[in-house]
Tab-separated table of C-alpha atoms in Angstrom:
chain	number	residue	atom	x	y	z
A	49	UNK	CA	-31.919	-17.656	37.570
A	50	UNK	CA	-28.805	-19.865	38.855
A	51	UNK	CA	-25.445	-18.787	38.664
A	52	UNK	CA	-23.338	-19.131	35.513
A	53	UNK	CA	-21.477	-22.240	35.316
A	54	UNK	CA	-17.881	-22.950	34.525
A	55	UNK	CA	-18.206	-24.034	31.127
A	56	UNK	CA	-19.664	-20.569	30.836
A	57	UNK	CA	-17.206	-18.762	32.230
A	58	UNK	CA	-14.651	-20.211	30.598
A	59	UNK	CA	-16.816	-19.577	26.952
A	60	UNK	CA	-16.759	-16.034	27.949
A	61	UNK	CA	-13.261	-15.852	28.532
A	62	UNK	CA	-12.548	-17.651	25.467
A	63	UNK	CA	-14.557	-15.155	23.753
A	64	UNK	CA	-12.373	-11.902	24.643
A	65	UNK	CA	-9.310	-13.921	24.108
A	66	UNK	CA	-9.827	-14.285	20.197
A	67	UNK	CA	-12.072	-10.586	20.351
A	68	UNK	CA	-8.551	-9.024	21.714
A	69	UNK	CA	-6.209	-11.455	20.266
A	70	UNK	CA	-6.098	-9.152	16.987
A	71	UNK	CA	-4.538	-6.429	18.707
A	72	UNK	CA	-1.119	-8.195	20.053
A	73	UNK	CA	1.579	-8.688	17.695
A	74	UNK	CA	3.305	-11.789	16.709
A	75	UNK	CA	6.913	-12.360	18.323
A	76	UNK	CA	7.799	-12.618	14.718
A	77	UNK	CA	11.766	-10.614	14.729
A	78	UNK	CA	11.855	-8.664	11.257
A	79	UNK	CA	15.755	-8.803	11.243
A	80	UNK	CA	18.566	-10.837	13.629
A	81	UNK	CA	22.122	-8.244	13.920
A	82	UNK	CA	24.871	-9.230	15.867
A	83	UNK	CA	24.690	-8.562	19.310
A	84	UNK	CA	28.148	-8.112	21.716
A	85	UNK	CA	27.976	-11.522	22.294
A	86	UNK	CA	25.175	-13.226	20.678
A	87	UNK	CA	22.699	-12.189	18.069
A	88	UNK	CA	20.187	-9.717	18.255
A	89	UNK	CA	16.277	-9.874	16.997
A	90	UNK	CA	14.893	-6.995	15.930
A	91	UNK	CA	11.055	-6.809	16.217
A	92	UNK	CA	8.223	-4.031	14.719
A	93	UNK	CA	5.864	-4.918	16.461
A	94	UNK	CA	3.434	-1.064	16.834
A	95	UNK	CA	3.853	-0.093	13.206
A	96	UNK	CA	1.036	-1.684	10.525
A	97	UNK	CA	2.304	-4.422	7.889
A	98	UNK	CA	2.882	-2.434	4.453
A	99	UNK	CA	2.874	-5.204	1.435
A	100	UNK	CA	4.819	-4.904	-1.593
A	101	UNK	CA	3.754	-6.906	-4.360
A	102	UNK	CA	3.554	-7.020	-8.403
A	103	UNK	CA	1.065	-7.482	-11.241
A	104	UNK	CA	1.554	-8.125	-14.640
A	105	UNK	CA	3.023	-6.295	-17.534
A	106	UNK	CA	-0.559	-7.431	-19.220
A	107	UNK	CA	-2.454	-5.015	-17.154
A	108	UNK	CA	0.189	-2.605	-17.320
A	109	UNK	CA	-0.403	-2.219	-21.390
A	110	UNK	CA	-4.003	-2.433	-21.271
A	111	UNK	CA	-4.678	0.530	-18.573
A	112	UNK	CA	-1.754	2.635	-20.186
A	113	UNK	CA	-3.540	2.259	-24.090
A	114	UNK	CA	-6.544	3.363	-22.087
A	115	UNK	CA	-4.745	6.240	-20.296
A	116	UNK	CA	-3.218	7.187	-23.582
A	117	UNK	CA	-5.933	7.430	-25.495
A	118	UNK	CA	-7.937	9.726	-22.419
A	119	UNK	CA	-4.646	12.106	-21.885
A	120	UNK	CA	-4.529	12.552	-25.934
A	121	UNK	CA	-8.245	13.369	-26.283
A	122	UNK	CA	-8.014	16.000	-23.583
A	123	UNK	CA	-4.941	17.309	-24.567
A	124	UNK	CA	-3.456	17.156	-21.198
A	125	UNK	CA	0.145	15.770	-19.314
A	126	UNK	CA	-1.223	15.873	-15.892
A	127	UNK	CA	-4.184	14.634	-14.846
A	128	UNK	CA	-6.528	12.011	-12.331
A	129	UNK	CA	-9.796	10.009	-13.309
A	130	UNK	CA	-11.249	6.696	-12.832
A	131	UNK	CA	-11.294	3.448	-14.768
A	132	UNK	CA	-14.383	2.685	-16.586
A	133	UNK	CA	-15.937	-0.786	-14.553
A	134	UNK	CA	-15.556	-2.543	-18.239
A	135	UNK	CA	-11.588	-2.013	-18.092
A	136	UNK	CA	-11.715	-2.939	-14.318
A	137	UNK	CA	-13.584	-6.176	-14.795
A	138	UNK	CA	-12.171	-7.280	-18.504
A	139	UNK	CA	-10.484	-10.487	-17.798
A	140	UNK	CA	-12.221	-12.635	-15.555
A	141	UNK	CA	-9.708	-13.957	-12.973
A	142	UNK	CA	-7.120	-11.750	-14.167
A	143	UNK	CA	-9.382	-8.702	-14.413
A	144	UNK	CA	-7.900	-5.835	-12.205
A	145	UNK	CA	-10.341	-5.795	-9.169
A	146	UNK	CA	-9.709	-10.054	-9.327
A	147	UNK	CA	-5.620	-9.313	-8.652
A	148	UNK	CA	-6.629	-6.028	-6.717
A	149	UNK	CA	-8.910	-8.349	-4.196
A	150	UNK	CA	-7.089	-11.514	-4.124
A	151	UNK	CA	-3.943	-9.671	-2.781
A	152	UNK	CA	-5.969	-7.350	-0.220
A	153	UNK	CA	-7.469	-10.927	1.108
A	154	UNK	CA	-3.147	-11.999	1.404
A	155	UNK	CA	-2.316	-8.973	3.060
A	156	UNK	CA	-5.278	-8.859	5.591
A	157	UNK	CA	-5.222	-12.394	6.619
A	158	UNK	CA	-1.385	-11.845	6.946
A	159	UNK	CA	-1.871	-9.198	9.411
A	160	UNK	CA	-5.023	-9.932	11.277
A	161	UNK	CA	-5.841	-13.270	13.264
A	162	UNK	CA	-9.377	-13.632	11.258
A	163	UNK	CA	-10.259	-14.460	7.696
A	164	UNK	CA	-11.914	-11.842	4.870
A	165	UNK	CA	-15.380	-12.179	4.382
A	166	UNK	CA	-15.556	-9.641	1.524
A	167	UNK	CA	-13.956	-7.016	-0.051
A	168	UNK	CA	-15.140	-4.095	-1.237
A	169	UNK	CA	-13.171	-2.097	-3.902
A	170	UNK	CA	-14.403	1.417	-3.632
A	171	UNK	CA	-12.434	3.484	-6.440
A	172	UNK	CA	-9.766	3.012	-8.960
A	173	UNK	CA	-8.524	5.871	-9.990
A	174	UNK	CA	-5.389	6.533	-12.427
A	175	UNK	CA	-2.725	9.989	-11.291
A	176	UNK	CA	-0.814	10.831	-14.243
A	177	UNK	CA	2.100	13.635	-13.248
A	178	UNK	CA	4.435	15.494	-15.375
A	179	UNK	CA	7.431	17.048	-13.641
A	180	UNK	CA	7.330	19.207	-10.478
A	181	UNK	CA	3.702	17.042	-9.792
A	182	UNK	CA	3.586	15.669	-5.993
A	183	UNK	CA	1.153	14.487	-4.022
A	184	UNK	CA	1.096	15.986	-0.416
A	185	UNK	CA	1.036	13.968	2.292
A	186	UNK	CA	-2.582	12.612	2.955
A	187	UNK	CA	-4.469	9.576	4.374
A	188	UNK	CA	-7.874	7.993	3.073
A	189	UNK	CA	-11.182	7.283	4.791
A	190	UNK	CA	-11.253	3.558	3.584
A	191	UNK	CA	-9.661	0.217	5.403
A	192	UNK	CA	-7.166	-0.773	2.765
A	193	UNK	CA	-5.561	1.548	0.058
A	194	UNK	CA	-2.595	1.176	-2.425
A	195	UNK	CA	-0.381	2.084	-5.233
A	196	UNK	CA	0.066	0.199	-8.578
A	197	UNK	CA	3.050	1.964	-10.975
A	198	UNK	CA	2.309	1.658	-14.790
A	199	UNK	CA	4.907	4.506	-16.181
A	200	UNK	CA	8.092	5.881	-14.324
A	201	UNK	CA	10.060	9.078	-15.268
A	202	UNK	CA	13.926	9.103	-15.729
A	203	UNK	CA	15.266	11.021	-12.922
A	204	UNK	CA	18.251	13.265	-11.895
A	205	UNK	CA	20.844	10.624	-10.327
A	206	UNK	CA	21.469	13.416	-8.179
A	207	UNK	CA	17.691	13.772	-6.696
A	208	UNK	CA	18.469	9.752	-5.922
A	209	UNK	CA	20.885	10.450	-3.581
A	210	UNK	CA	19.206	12.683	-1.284
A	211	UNK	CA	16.302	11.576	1.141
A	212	UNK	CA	12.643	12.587	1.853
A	213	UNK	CA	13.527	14.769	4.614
A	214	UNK	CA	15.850	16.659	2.853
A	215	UNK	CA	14.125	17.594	0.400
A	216	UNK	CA	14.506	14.443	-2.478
A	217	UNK	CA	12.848	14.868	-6.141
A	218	UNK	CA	12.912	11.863	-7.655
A	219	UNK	CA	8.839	10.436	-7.283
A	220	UNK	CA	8.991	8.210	-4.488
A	221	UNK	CA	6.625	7.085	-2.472
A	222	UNK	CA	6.446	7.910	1.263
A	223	UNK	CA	4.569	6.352	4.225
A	224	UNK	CA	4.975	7.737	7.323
A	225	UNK	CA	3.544	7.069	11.143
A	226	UNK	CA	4.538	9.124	14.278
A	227	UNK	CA	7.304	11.706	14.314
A	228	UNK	CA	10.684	12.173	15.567
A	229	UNK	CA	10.671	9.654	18.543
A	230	UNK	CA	13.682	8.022	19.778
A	231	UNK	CA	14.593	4.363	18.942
A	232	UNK	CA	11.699	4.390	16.348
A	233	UNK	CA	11.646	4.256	12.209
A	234	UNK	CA	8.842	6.592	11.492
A	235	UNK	CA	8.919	7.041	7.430
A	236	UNK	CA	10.113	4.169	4.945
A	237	UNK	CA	10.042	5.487	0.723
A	238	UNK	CA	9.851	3.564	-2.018
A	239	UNK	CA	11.266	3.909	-5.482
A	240	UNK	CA	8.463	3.473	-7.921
A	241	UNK	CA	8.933	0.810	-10.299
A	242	UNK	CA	6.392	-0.542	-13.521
A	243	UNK	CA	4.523	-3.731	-12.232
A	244	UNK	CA	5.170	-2.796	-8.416
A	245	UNK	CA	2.233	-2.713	-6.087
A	246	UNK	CA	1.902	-1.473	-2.653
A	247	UNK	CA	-0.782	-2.239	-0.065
A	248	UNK	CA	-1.202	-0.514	3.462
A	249	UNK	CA	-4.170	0.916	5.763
A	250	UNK	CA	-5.645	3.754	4.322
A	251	UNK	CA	-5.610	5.420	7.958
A	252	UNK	CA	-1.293	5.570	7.089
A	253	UNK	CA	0.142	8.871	6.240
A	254	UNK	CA	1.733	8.331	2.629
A	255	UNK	CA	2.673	11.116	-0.235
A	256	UNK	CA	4.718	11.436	-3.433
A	257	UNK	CA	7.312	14.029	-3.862
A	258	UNK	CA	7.330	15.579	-7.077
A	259	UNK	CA	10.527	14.823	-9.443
A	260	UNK	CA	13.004	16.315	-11.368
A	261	UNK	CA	13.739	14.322	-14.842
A	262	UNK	CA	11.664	13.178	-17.862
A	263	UNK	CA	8.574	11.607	-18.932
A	264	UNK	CA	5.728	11.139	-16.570
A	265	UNK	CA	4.872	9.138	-13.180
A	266	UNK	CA	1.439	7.192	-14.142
A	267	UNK	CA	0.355	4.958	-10.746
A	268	UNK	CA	-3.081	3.473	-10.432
A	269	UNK	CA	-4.539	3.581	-6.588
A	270	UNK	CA	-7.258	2.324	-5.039
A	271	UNK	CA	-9.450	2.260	-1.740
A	272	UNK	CA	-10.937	-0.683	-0.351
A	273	UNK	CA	-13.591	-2.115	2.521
A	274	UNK	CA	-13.244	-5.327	3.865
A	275	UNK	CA	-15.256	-7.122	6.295
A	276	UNK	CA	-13.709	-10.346	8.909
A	277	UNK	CA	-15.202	-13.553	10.008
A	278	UNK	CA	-16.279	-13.090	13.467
């Protein structure tokens, strides 16, 4: 057999360009300070994308009559289950898993170089927690996961004013990758809010701290598979 040619070297190379181009970040700053004498960009370039997005107050009321209706027949506050597939698909294109995929698709292709060829939404589940209820922190075996809010408690102003590390009870949401490193943001929380949904990879360390107040703190989440164009 005669050597390769150029054109197939050059194929080859091309080749582990785009297989490793998924791995380098954009030079993309995330926020421009002022420097001593000129401006300053600010890049994150080693931590994963986390999207923040919202869905309507539509599926908000149908998911909560469902919820209501569950938590009354077992005569519970607290508890965790999964949507029926009939309330996940009512709707069509505004079913749940149609706004679930559509913005897993927008958050993938936002932070990969490739295209989705599928998704694959592998549970919806519903946590509904009373006071004191948290979620330790915990990551999930699936690609994508994330956190829809469809009821928020009212908490103790107070509890709002502390942070995660010190010990905050007022139901946010905390992501959290690597530890105590200099120069380096390792944990970010989130307030919950109706209609807000979050989006991350489910390898990403994230928990909820319980709260202190009244009512309840109802969030749908979900796991997800997706597969890329090669």
């Amino acid at each position: 057999m005669g050597d390769a040619t150029d054109s197939d070297h050059s194929s080859n190379m091309d080749s582990a360009t785009r297989s490793l181009k998924k791995y380098e970040a954009e030079a993309l700053p995330v926020k421009s300070v002022q420097g001593s004498r000129e401006p300053m960009e600010l890049y994150s370039p080693f931590g994963p994308y986390i999207a923040k997005t919202r869905l309507s107050s539509l599926l908000v009321e149908d998911i909560n009559r469902f919820v209501d209706k569950e938590l009354q027949r077992a005569g519970v506050r607290g508890a965790e289950f999964i949507l029926p597939q009939e309330l996940v698909e009512a709707g069509g294109t505004e079913s749940l898993s149609h706004q679930l995929a559509d913005n897993i698709i927008a958050y993938v292709e936002a932070s990969e170089s490739s295209r989705v060829a599928s998704v694959t939404i592998e549970a919806i589940w519903v946590v509904n927690q009373p006071e004191a209820s948290a979620s330790p922190v915990h990551f999930h075996s699936a690609d994508i996961s994330g956190v829809f809010y469809l009821k928020v408690p009212e908490v103790d102003v107070r509890e709002e004013q502390r942070n995660y590390i010190s010990g905050r009870r007022a139901g946010y949401l905390n992501l959290l990758s690597g530890g105590k490193q200099a120069l380096n943001k390792s944990l970010i929380s989130f307030k919950p809010v109706v209609e807000d949904m979050y989006i991350f990879p489910g390898w990403l360390l994230h928990g909820v701290e319980p709260f202190c107040g009244t009512g309840e703190r109802r969030s749908l989440a979900f796991n997800a598979n997706i597969e890329l164009h090669s």
